[in-house]
Amino acid sequence: MNMLSVKNLTVFYENAIAINKLSISVNKDEIVGVIGPNSAGKTTLMNTISGLMLDTKLKEDRRGGIRISIFGTIEFLGENISNTWPDKRVRKGIALCRERHPVFGESDVEENLKISGYLSSKEQLKESLSLVYDTFPKLLAMRRRKAGLMSGGEQQMLAIGIALMARPRLLLLDEPLLGLSPNIQAQLVEAIKKIKQQTNMTILITEQFARPLIPIIDRGYVIENGMFAFGGNKDELYGNPDVRKAYFGVDYDEE
Amino acid sequence: MLLSVLVYGFINSVILAMVALGFSITFGISRVANFSHGGFYILGGIFTWYGLIKLGMPYFLSAGLSIIIIGALGALMYKVILIRLRGLELSEVIATLSLGIVILELLRGLGVFGYEFRNPVFMDGSVDILGVGVGIQRIIIVCAGALLLILLHFFVHHTKMGLAFRGVAQQEHTALSVGINPDLVSMLSLAMGSVMCALSAVLILPLGVISVDEGYDILIKALAVCIIGGLESTLGVLVAAFIIGYIEVLTSMYISSALTSVVPLACMLGILLVRPSGIFGKSKEIEERV
């Protein structure tokens, strides 16, 4: 079943094109990867799917700042949500874990999670809390720690926890492995796998260096300069020598 | 003499804290500096007076209605004016300041001046504290202030909406991406700040006459307390209120009561020179460790 389909999405910042006629689709129960270098448009894509781009655009318009133009459609479960505001999209079931783990720095871990359970009932909040603590036992041990004082890896775990608290059907993870040590990366990949098994969430995940993700994704898109460059299931991705060299750090003769 | 400095300084400090709290709450959550604070304060007092004296309503009803009206006015100001100016700090200040001046000067034009405009105290009489006679109204103010702080703490840390307030105050886009609507939160924060402003007016104005100039004075005091304490810190507001409160009382008792109105501004300028972000202001103590 088709869950998310982005059709002919084009995003301009003034005259600079960030996303160029990009179409991607995500089916229910899949983990889909979007792989691309810096400035390929990964974060713009995620912010447009979650709707944050609408808010940014509005603020820029009010201020008379950068002119942002968005074309194309975004459909979620068959419904056109292109003009739906981000908080409404969360209600429909899309939650984004933003790039570079912007958590609520002044609050402790538990308060971060409680803030993010804004839309849940009391029982749901309890349930989500135990899911997050179950997935990241480290967070349970640090639940009274001020989030701003945690390390990057811990903050990333919390950021994913924050998105989980919104109880999404489609979880968007924007570069969750960025800037973290291989050890922490492995822990996070394990955690994402576990989330998938326990909740049946559909997951769309962007990354630059995709090797750690290959074991868990079903399909992947490679985007460059905001355009579709290559797509396929993980074997096809791994089988393509160019993709393998650029995004998996594996050379032709190395195996 | 020393004891009366102690007692009256304490009461004066609580009054300052109450006046500043509404301003600080609104700014801390939505980053809107509500410069119509003084206007709302006097308007709250005048509405209470009008309901009580002119319409003959019971005191609590008239006061309650005024507080609700002022809260709605704050929300309306956000919905109609400020929402179009979000992020343009200077325009926000100009808009709220003009609204405050319009309110105050309109009241002046309508003839709000003189001894007639006076809300009665809730309860007559006085109590002896440490050998100093203190009017019951002042005792009520101190108790209400303490109660307000406790309620506020509970609200912010233990209710869903309060937690959403904290979320928006810290990371607007992260809050938005888990379903919190920052515009709704900002509007409610203005309503809440205005409610606190009107509440302090209802409690404090019976100590004197309602005058338009008091509105400007209140705005300056609230601003001074918030800037000295650090603009978004509730603890800072308390500490700053006690600093200014005691200095004011000391000045009026030992130097000259004519100089008390200079104290908040002088303290504010002093702090701006030494520590521009205020005593408890966030001067990047928690740097993001990446």
XYZ file of C-alpha atoms in Angstrom, chain B residues 41-196:
156
model
C -2.493 47.348 33.944
C -4.405 50.611 34.238
C -7.186 49.375 31.953
C -7.628 46.338 34.231
C -7.868 48.657 37.222
C -10.340 50.992 35.510
C -12.588 48.123 34.354
C -12.685 46.809 37.901
C -13.472 50.288 39.182
C -16.209 50.795 36.589
C -17.905 47.478 37.325
C -17.660 47.972 41.065
C -18.519 51.658 41.449
C -20.577 52.511 38.358
C -22.388 49.222 37.719
C -22.562 48.100 41.313
C -21.252 44.593 40.690
C -19.744 42.572 43.530
C -15.985 43.155 43.858
C -14.857 39.648 42.908
C -17.136 39.577 39.857
C -15.996 42.932 38.584
C -12.347 42.033 39.182
C -12.741 38.592 37.608
C -14.420 39.988 34.519
C -11.740 42.660 34.116
C -9.013 40.028 34.311
C -10.751 37.930 31.663
C -11.290 40.941 29.382
C -7.647 41.976 29.636
C -6.546 38.389 28.923
C -8.763 38.322 25.835
C -7.354 41.686 24.794
C -3.837 40.252 24.959
C -4.850 37.288 22.810
C -6.640 39.580 20.375
C -3.598 41.826 20.104
C -1.555 38.784 19.071
C -4.154 37.474 16.646
C -4.806 40.792 14.929
C -1.542 42.726 15.087
C 1.450 40.745 16.281
C 0.953 37.656 14.143
C 1.812 39.723 11.082
C 4.969 41.071 12.689
C 6.492 37.897 14.120
C 10.252 37.955 14.017
C 10.440 41.704 13.417
C 11.370 42.660 16.979
C 11.431 46.401 16.470
C 8.001 46.414 14.821
C 6.630 44.310 17.677
C 7.924 46.810 20.208
C 6.557 49.762 18.230
C 3.144 48.096 17.857
C 2.745 47.105 21.509
C 4.146 50.390 22.806
C 1.779 52.415 20.603
C -1.179 50.342 21.727
C -0.186 50.931 25.354
C 0.135 54.678 24.796
C -3.187 54.794 22.942
C -4.915 53.047 25.861
C -3.352 55.291 28.479
C -3.877 58.573 26.618
C -7.433 57.571 25.727
C -8.137 57.052 29.417
C -6.570 60.423 30.176
C -8.751 62.001 27.474
C -11.835 60.367 28.980
C -11.020 62.124 32.228
C -9.450 59.435 34.368
C -7.821 61.697 36.912
C -8.271 62.335 40.574
C -9.166 60.846 43.895
C -12.511 59.542 42.626
C -10.734 56.762 40.678
C -9.836 54.487 43.476
C -10.517 50.816 44.113
C -11.274 49.989 47.756
C -9.066 47.563 49.633
C -10.401 43.996 49.904
C -10.407 44.112 53.669
C -9.780 46.943 56.130
C -7.466 46.749 59.046
C -3.845 46.021 59.713
C -1.696 43.368 61.303
C 1.414 43.716 63.400
C 4.463 42.069 61.855
C 7.798 42.341 63.687
C 6.389 45.390 65.417
C 5.501 47.099 62.153
C 1.854 47.756 61.269
C 1.005 46.339 57.847
C -2.331 46.787 56.043
C -4.221 43.591 55.296
C -4.272 44.405 51.580
C -0.470 44.153 51.545
C -0.618 40.794 53.291
C -3.084 39.594 50.660
C -0.720 40.747 47.913
C 2.174 38.779 49.378
C 0.081 35.630 49.780
C -1.389 35.958 46.290
C 2.093 36.454 44.863
C 3.363 33.284 46.519
C 0.310 31.342 45.384
C 0.725 32.629 41.846
C 4.330 31.428 41.722
C 3.377 27.963 42.928
C 0.530 27.726 40.411
C 2.798 28.943 37.655
C 5.448 26.363 38.476
C 2.850 23.601 38.490
C 1.348 24.800 35.224
C 4.630 25.003 33.356
C 6.074 21.691 34.514
C 3.062 19.463 34.925
C 0.374 20.343 32.415
C 0.351 19.540 28.739
C -0.083 23.149 27.666
C 2.601 24.337 30.081
C 5.043 21.779 28.675
C 4.128 22.923 25.168
C 4.969 26.484 26.307
C 8.398 25.286 27.392
C 8.874 23.450 24.124
C 8.098 26.451 21.953
C 10.237 28.702 24.136
C 13.248 26.462 23.562
C 13.008 25.032 20.041
C 10.133 26.298 17.992
C 10.664 24.055 14.974
C 11.192 20.892 16.994
C 7.971 21.700 18.863
C 6.215 22.221 15.556
C 7.473 18.915 14.199
C 5.845 17.015 17.080
C 2.510 18.730 16.595
C 2.615 21.830 18.804
C 1.262 24.954 17.120
C 3.594 27.851 18.051
C 1.097 30.519 17.007
C -1.479 29.104 19.413
C 1.125 28.902 22.171
C 2.291 32.478 21.556
C -1.268 33.748 21.618
C -1.934 31.954 24.896
C 1.307 33.283 26.366
C 0.157 36.832 25.612
C -3.224 36.081 27.143
C -1.519 34.638 30.210
C 0.860 37.594 30.594
C -2.083 39.976 30.276
C -4.115 38.034 32.833
C -1.222 38.281 35.282
